[in-house]
Amino acid sequence: MATILVTGGTGRLGRALVDRLLDDGHDVRSLSRRPHTGIGRTGLTAYAVDLRDGTGLAAAVAGVDAIVHCATAPSGGDEEAAGRLIAAARAAGVPHLVYISIVGVDRIPFGYYRTKLAVERAVEASGLGWTVLRTTQFHDLVLRIVKAGARLPVVPVPSGVRVQPVDVRDVAARLAELAAGEPAGRVA
C-alpha cells in the first residue's frame, strides 16, 4: 500500500479521507495546524504543520507516494500555502499531488472561488504529477446556510441559484481512489 499525506486532515473532508485511506490499508500522514483527534489508529501519523509558514513541512512530505491537498482557509492564504506545499513536494520528489476544488470555480466570481482556481493552476504548473477533482458543496454546508437563513425575519432566496450537494464520504472515497492511482490531470 501507499504512504499518503492528507493536508487538512482534521477538517470535514480530511477526516473522512483519512478514515477511508486507513480502511483501505494505506499508511496515512495527517497534516493539520490544529491538534489531531483519533490519533492512535494503526497506520496514522500526525504532523502539526501550519502551511502558512511551512515549519515542519519537509519532514511531513518526505517519502510519501502522494499528497491530497484538502487544507483551505476561506479567510485567505491558500495560494501561499499551496506554493509552500508544492515546493516541498518538488524538493522531496513526491510523484503525485491531488487537489480538491469546487465545481464552477472558473465561472463564479466569488473571491474564494478565484483563489481555488489560482491554486488549481499552480498545481497544474507545478511540474509534479497531478490530479484535480472538482466537487459540488457538501450536504452539511448547504444545511448550515439554510439554518443561518432561517434565523432571519425574512428568508432571502436568491433566484437562479442551483445546488447539487454531495456527501463528504463519497468525495473522500473518490479522492482515496485517485490518490492511490496514477496522476490523471483534471478528472470527473
PDB file of C-alpha atoms in Angstrom:
ATOM      1  CA  MET A   1       0.000   0.000   0.000  1.00  0.00           C
ATOM      2  CA  ALA A   2       0.968   3.646  -0.409  1.00  0.00           C
ATOM      3  CA  THR A   3       2.036   6.320   2.048  1.00  0.00           C
ATOM      4  CA  ILE A   4      -0.337   9.238   1.555  1.00  0.00           C
ATOM      5  CA  LEU A   5      -0.233  12.676   3.186  1.00  0.00           C
ATOM      6  CA  VAL A   6      -3.560  14.458   3.690  1.00  0.00           C
ATOM      7  CA  THR A   7      -3.357  18.200   4.323  1.00  0.00           C
ATOM      8  CA  GLY A   8      -6.291  19.486   6.334  1.00  0.00           C
ATOM      9  CA  GLY A   9      -6.524  16.046   7.915  1.00  0.00           C
ATOM     10  CA  THR A  10      -8.712  17.256  10.784  1.00  0.00           C
ATOM     11  CA  GLY A  11     -11.230  19.080   8.583  1.00  0.00           C
ATOM     12  CA  ARG A  12     -14.595  17.755   7.450  1.00  0.00           C
ATOM     13  CA  LEU A  13     -13.265  16.202   4.247  1.00  0.00           C
ATOM     14  CA  GLY A  14      -9.813  15.459   5.657  1.00  0.00           C
ATOM     15  CA  ARG A  15     -11.179  13.309   8.493  1.00  0.00           C
ATOM     16  CA  ALA A  16     -13.374  11.322   6.128  1.00  0.00           C
ATOM     17  CA  LEU A  17     -10.466  10.853   3.712  1.00  0.00           C
ATOM     18  CA  VAL A  18      -8.005   9.796   6.434  1.00  0.00           C
ATOM     19  CA  ASP A  19     -10.510   7.203   7.673  1.00  0.00           C
ATOM     20  CA  ARG A  20     -11.101   5.895   4.154  1.00  0.00           C
ATOM     21  CA  LEU A  21      -7.388   5.632   3.352  1.00  0.00           C
ATOM     22  CA  LEU A  22      -6.717   3.811   6.629  1.00  0.00           C
ATOM     23  CA  ASP A  23      -9.616   1.435   5.964  1.00  0.00           C
ATOM     24  CA  ASP A  24      -8.080   0.765   2.532  1.00  0.00           C
ATOM     25  CA  GLY A  25      -4.798  -0.228   4.220  1.00  0.00           C
ATOM     26  CA  HIS A  26      -2.637   2.803   3.378  1.00  0.00           C
ATOM     27  CA  ASP A  27      -0.109   4.432   5.680  1.00  0.00           C
ATOM     28  CA  VAL A  28      -1.549   7.891   6.264  1.00  0.00           C
ATOM     29  CA  ARG A  29       0.065  11.109   7.390  1.00  0.00           C
ATOM     30  CA  SER A  30      -2.448  13.664   8.565  1.00  0.00           C
ATOM     31  CA  LEU A  31      -1.268  17.250   8.460  1.00  0.00           C
ATOM     32  CA  SER A  32      -3.153  19.976  10.298  1.00  0.00           C
ATOM     33  CA  ARG A  33      -2.365  23.162  12.157  1.00  0.00           C
ATOM     34  CA  ARG A  34      -4.885  22.131  14.844  1.00  0.00           C
ATOM     35  CA  PRO A  35      -4.458  19.269  17.326  1.00  0.00           C
ATOM     36  CA  HIS A  36      -5.345  15.885  15.886  1.00  0.00           C
ATOM     37  CA  THR A  37      -8.086  13.619  17.166  1.00  0.00           C
ATOM     38  CA  GLY A  38      -8.326   9.907  16.551  1.00  0.00           C
ATOM     39  CA  ILE A  39      -4.562   9.512  16.696  1.00  0.00           C
ATOM     40  CA  GLY A  40      -3.527   6.044  17.673  1.00  0.00           C
ATOM     41  CA  ARG A  41      -5.104   4.205  14.792  1.00  0.00           C
ATOM     42  CA  THR A  42      -2.621   1.845  13.206  1.00  0.00           C
ATOM     43  CA  GLY A  43      -1.055   3.402  10.134  1.00  0.00           C
ATOM     44  CA  LEU A  44      -1.792   7.027  11.088  1.00  0.00           C
ATOM     45  CA  THR A  45       0.895   9.595  11.836  1.00  0.00           C
ATOM     46  CA  ALA A  46       0.007  13.179  12.735  1.00  0.00           C
ATOM     47  CA  TYR A  47       2.006  16.224  11.718  1.00  0.00           C
ATOM     48  CA  ALA A  48       1.307  19.626  13.249  1.00  0.00           C
ATOM     49  CA  VAL A  49       2.219  21.921  10.361  1.00  0.00           C
ATOM     50  CA  ASP A  50       0.780  25.301   9.539  1.00  0.00           C
ATOM     51  CA  LEU A  51       1.036  25.700   5.773  1.00  0.00           C
ATOM     52  CA  ARG A  52       1.012  29.468   6.251  1.00  0.00           C
ATOM     53  CA  ASP A  53       4.630  29.285   7.451  1.00  0.00           C
ATOM     54  CA  GLY A  54       5.640  25.752   6.418  1.00  0.00           C
ATOM     55  CA  THR A  55       7.556  24.857   9.571  1.00  0.00           C
ATOM     56  CA  GLY A  56       7.894  21.060   9.680  1.00  0.00           C
ATOM     57  CA  LEU A  57       6.540  20.573   6.168  1.00  0.00           C
ATOM     58  CA  ALA A  58       9.695  18.956   4.738  1.00  0.00           C
ATOM     59  CA  ALA A  59       9.511  16.124   7.284  1.00  0.00           C
ATOM     60  CA  ALA A  60       5.804  15.571   6.599  1.00  0.00           C
ATOM     61  CA  VAL A  61       6.251  15.176   2.826  1.00  0.00           C
ATOM     62  CA  ALA A  62       9.476  13.143   2.912  1.00  0.00           C
ATOM     63  CA  GLY A  63       8.941   9.688   1.439  1.00  0.00           C
ATOM     64  CA  VAL A  64       5.243   9.965   0.610  1.00  0.00           C
ATOM     65  CA  ASP A  65       3.780   8.456  -2.550  1.00  0.00           C
ATOM     66  CA  ALA A  66       1.018  11.036  -2.842  1.00  0.00           C
ATOM     67  CA  ILE A  67      -0.307  14.183  -1.228  1.00  0.00           C
ATOM     68  CA  VAL A  68      -4.006  15.016  -1.137  1.00  0.00           C
ATOM     69  CA  HIS A  69      -4.314  18.738  -0.533  1.00  0.00           C
ATOM     70  CA  CYS A  70      -7.573  19.359   1.357  1.00  0.00           C
ATOM     71  CA  ALA A  71      -6.392  22.210   3.583  1.00  0.00           C
ATOM     72  CA  THR A  72      -8.074  25.522   2.939  1.00  0.00           C
ATOM     73  CA  ALA A  73      -8.684  28.786   4.738  1.00  0.00           C
ATOM     74  CA  PRO A  74     -11.611  30.809   3.392  1.00  0.00           C
ATOM     75  CA  SER A  75     -10.132  33.780   5.261  1.00  0.00           C
ATOM     76  CA  GLY A  76      -7.115  33.763   2.911  1.00  0.00           C
ATOM     77  CA  GLY A  77      -3.607  32.474   2.385  1.00  0.00           C
ATOM     78  CA  ASP A  78      -4.405  29.431   0.259  1.00  0.00           C
ATOM     79  CA  GLU A  79      -2.214  30.438  -2.684  1.00  0.00           C
ATOM     80  CA  GLU A  80       0.831  30.944  -0.496  1.00  0.00           C
ATOM     81  CA  ALA A  81       0.159  27.730   1.432  1.00  0.00           C
ATOM     82  CA  ALA A  82      -0.175  25.767  -1.815  1.00  0.00           C
ATOM     83  CA  GLY A  83       3.059  27.313  -3.059  1.00  0.00           C
ATOM     84  CA  ARG A  84       4.878  26.091   0.059  1.00  0.00           C
ATOM     85  CA  LEU A  85       3.345  22.628  -0.302  1.00  0.00           C
ATOM     86  CA  ILE A  86       4.262  22.409  -3.989  1.00  0.00           C
ATOM     87  CA  ALA A  87       7.854  23.499  -3.307  1.00  0.00           C
ATOM     88  CA  ALA A  88       8.204  20.940  -0.502  1.00  0.00           C
ATOM     89  CA  ALA A  89       6.690  18.201  -2.678  1.00  0.00           C
ATOM     90  CA  ARG A  90       9.082  19.028  -5.511  1.00  0.00           C
ATOM     91  CA  ALA A  91      12.076  19.031  -3.165  1.00  0.00           C
ATOM     92  CA  ALA A  92      11.031  15.638  -1.751  1.00  0.00           C
ATOM     93  CA  GLY A  93      10.337  14.126  -5.171  1.00  0.00           C
ATOM     94  CA  VAL A  94       6.682  13.389  -4.420  1.00  0.00           C
ATOM     95  CA  PRO A  95       5.250  11.765  -7.564  1.00  0.00           C
ATOM     96  CA  HIS A  96       1.568  12.722  -7.175  1.00  0.00           C
ATOM     97  CA  LEU A  97      -0.312  15.762  -5.858  1.00  0.00           C
ATOM     98  CA  VAL A  98      -4.107  15.548  -5.695  1.00  0.00           C
ATOM     99  CA  TYR A  99      -6.087  18.755  -5.207  1.00  0.00           C
ATOM    100  CA  ILE A 100      -9.747  19.116  -4.289  1.00  0.00           C
ATOM    101  CA  SER A 101     -11.519  22.061  -5.862  1.00  0.00           C
ATOM    102  CA  ILE A 102     -15.071  23.233  -6.480  1.00  0.00           C
ATOM    103  CA  VAL A 103     -17.351  22.932  -9.494  1.00  0.00           C
ATOM    104  CA  GLY A 104     -17.718  26.355 -11.099  1.00  0.00           C
ATOM    105  CA  VAL A 105     -14.502  27.973  -9.862  1.00  0.00           C
ATOM    106  CA  ASP A 106     -13.840  29.062 -13.422  1.00  0.00           C
ATOM    107  CA  ARG A 107     -17.309  30.617 -13.847  1.00  0.00           C
ATOM    108  CA  ILE A 108     -18.449  32.038 -10.492  1.00  0.00           C
ATOM    109  CA  PRO A 109     -16.833  35.338  -9.449  1.00  0.00           C
ATOM    110  CA  PHE A 110     -16.560  34.701  -5.688  1.00  0.00           C
ATOM    111  CA  GLY A 111     -13.182  35.602  -4.210  1.00  0.00           C
ATOM    112  CA  TYR A 112     -12.793  32.188  -2.582  1.00  0.00           C
ATOM    113  CA  TYR A 113     -13.514  30.511  -5.927  1.00  0.00           C
ATOM    114  CA  ARG A 114     -10.941  32.681  -7.703  1.00  0.00           C
ATOM    115  CA  THR A 115      -8.399  31.557  -5.122  1.00  0.00           C
ATOM    116  CA  LYS A 116      -9.300  27.883  -5.628  1.00  0.00           C
ATOM    117  CA  LEU A 117      -8.825  28.371  -9.384  1.00  0.00           C
ATOM    118  CA  ALA A 118      -5.441  30.012  -8.828  1.00  0.00           C
ATOM    119  CA  VAL A 119      -4.352  27.049  -6.703  1.00  0.00           C
ATOM    120  CA  GLU A 120      -5.576  24.643  -9.405  1.00  0.00           C
ATOM    121  CA  ARG A 121      -3.386  26.481 -11.909  1.00  0.00           C
ATOM    122  CA  ALA A 122      -0.393  26.365  -9.553  1.00  0.00           C
ATOM    123  CA  VAL A 123      -0.842  22.604  -9.122  1.00  0.00           C
ATOM    124  CA  GLU A 124      -1.080  22.140 -12.890  1.00  0.00           C
ATOM    125  CA  ALA A 125       2.066  24.224 -13.463  1.00  0.00           C
ATOM    126  CA  SER A 126       3.985  22.615 -10.575  1.00  0.00           C
ATOM    127  CA  GLY A 127       5.972  20.113 -12.598  1.00  0.00           C
ATOM    128  CA  LEU A 128       4.594  17.360 -10.346  1.00  0.00           C
ATOM    129  CA  GLY A 129       2.275  14.573 -11.404  1.00  0.00           C
ATOM    130  CA  TRP A 130      -1.128  15.986 -10.525  1.00  0.00           C
ATOM    131  CA  THR A 131      -4.828  15.286 -10.314  1.00  0.00           C
ATOM    132  CA  VAL A 132      -7.568  17.876  -9.717  1.00  0.00           C
ATOM    133  CA  LEU A 133     -11.071  16.851  -8.669  1.00  0.00           C
ATOM    134  CA  ARG A 134     -13.825  19.453  -8.625  1.00  0.00           C
ATOM    135  CA  THR A 135     -16.816  18.670  -6.471  1.00  0.00           C
ATOM    136  CA  THR A 136     -20.051  20.345  -5.500  1.00  0.00           C
ATOM    137  CA  GLN A 137     -20.725  21.591  -1.972  1.00  0.00           C
ATOM    138  CA  PHE A 138     -21.221  19.111   0.835  1.00  0.00           C
ATOM    139  CA  HIS A 139     -24.683  18.448   2.268  1.00  0.00           C
ATOM    140  CA  ASP A 140     -23.780  19.899   5.658  1.00  0.00           C
ATOM    141  CA  LEU A 141     -22.659  23.232   4.144  1.00  0.00           C
ATOM    142  CA  VAL A 142     -25.997  23.634   2.382  1.00  0.00           C
ATOM    143  CA  LEU A 143     -27.766  22.754   5.639  1.00  0.00           C
ATOM    144  CA  ARG A 144     -25.726  25.350   7.583  1.00  0.00           C
ATOM    145  CA  ILE A 145     -26.635  28.033   5.037  1.00  0.00           C
ATOM    146  CA  VAL A 146     -30.336  27.159   5.238  1.00  0.00           C
ATOM    147  CA  LYS A 147     -30.230  27.149   9.064  1.00  0.00           C
ATOM    148  CA  ALA A 148     -28.485  30.529   9.118  1.00  0.00           C
ATOM    149  CA  GLY A 149     -31.131  31.965   6.789  1.00  0.00           C
ATOM    150  CA  ALA A 150     -33.918  30.551   8.942  1.00  0.00           C
ATOM    151  CA  ARG A 151     -32.858  32.817  11.824  1.00  0.00           C
ATOM    152  CA  LEU A 152     -33.636  35.915   9.785  1.00  0.00           C
ATOM    153  CA  PRO A 153     -37.077  37.552   9.923  1.00  0.00           C
ATOM    154  CA  VAL A 154     -37.334  37.227   6.145  1.00  0.00           C
ATOM    155  CA  VAL A 155     -35.517  34.416   4.429  1.00  0.00           C
ATOM    156  CA  PRO A 156     -33.746  35.655   1.299  1.00  0.00           C
ATOM    157  CA  VAL A 157     -33.969  33.191  -1.551  1.00  0.00           C
ATOM    158  CA  PRO A 158     -31.680  34.186  -4.396  1.00  0.00           C
ATOM    159  CA  SER A 159     -33.122  33.499  -7.813  1.00  0.00           C
ATOM    160  CA  GLY A 160     -31.318  31.250 -10.237  1.00  0.00           C
ATOM    161  CA  VAL A 161     -29.225  29.505  -7.592  1.00  0.00           C
ATOM    162  CA  ARG A 162     -28.996  25.772  -8.093  1.00  0.00           C
ATOM    163  CA  VAL A 163     -27.310  23.365  -5.742  1.00  0.00           C
ATOM    164  CA  GLN A 164     -26.445  19.726  -6.111  1.00  0.00           C
ATOM    165  CA  PRO A 165     -24.800  18.801  -2.818  1.00  0.00           C
ATOM    166  CA  VAL A 166     -22.752  15.667  -2.340  1.00  0.00           C
ATOM    167  CA  ASP A 167     -21.975  13.504   0.684  1.00  0.00           C
ATOM    168  CA  VAL A 168     -18.471  14.139   2.017  1.00  0.00           C
ATOM    169  CA  ARG A 169     -17.896  10.374   2.289  1.00  0.00           C
ATOM    170  CA  ASP A 170     -18.465   9.978  -1.453  1.00  0.00           C
ATOM    171  CA  VAL A 171     -15.873  12.654  -2.157  1.00  0.00           C
ATOM    172  CA  ALA A 172     -13.442  11.020   0.289  1.00  0.00           C
ATOM    173  CA  ALA A 173     -13.890   7.674  -1.470  1.00  0.00           C
ATOM    174  CA  ARG A 174     -13.148   9.248  -4.867  1.00  0.00           C
ATOM    175  CA  LEU A 175     -10.096  11.091  -3.515  1.00  0.00           C
ATOM    176  CA  ALA A 176      -8.770   7.874  -1.941  1.00  0.00           C
ATOM    177  CA  GLU A 177      -9.107   6.124  -5.294  1.00  0.00           C
ATOM    178  CA  LEU A 178      -7.351   8.977  -7.095  1.00  0.00           C
ATOM    179  CA  ALA A 179      -4.522   9.240  -4.541  1.00  0.00           C
ATOM    180  CA  ALA A 180      -3.768   5.532  -4.855  1.00  0.00           C
ATOM    181  CA  GLY A 181      -3.697   5.786  -8.648  1.00  0.00           C
ATOM    182  CA  GLU A 182      -1.522   7.494 -11.186  1.00  0.00           C
ATOM    183  CA  PRO A 183      -1.668  11.258 -11.823  1.00  0.00           C
ATOM    184  CA  ALA A 184      -4.666  11.856 -14.071  1.00  0.00           C
ATOM    185  CA  GLY A 185      -4.945  15.627 -14.647  1.00  0.00           C
ATOM    186  CA  ARG A 186      -8.448  17.042 -14.293  1.00  0.00           C
ATOM    187  CA  VAL A 187     -10.925  14.255 -13.530  1.00  0.00           C
ATOM    188  CA  ALA A 188     -14.689  13.909 -13.322  1.00  0.00           C
TER     189      ALA A 188
END
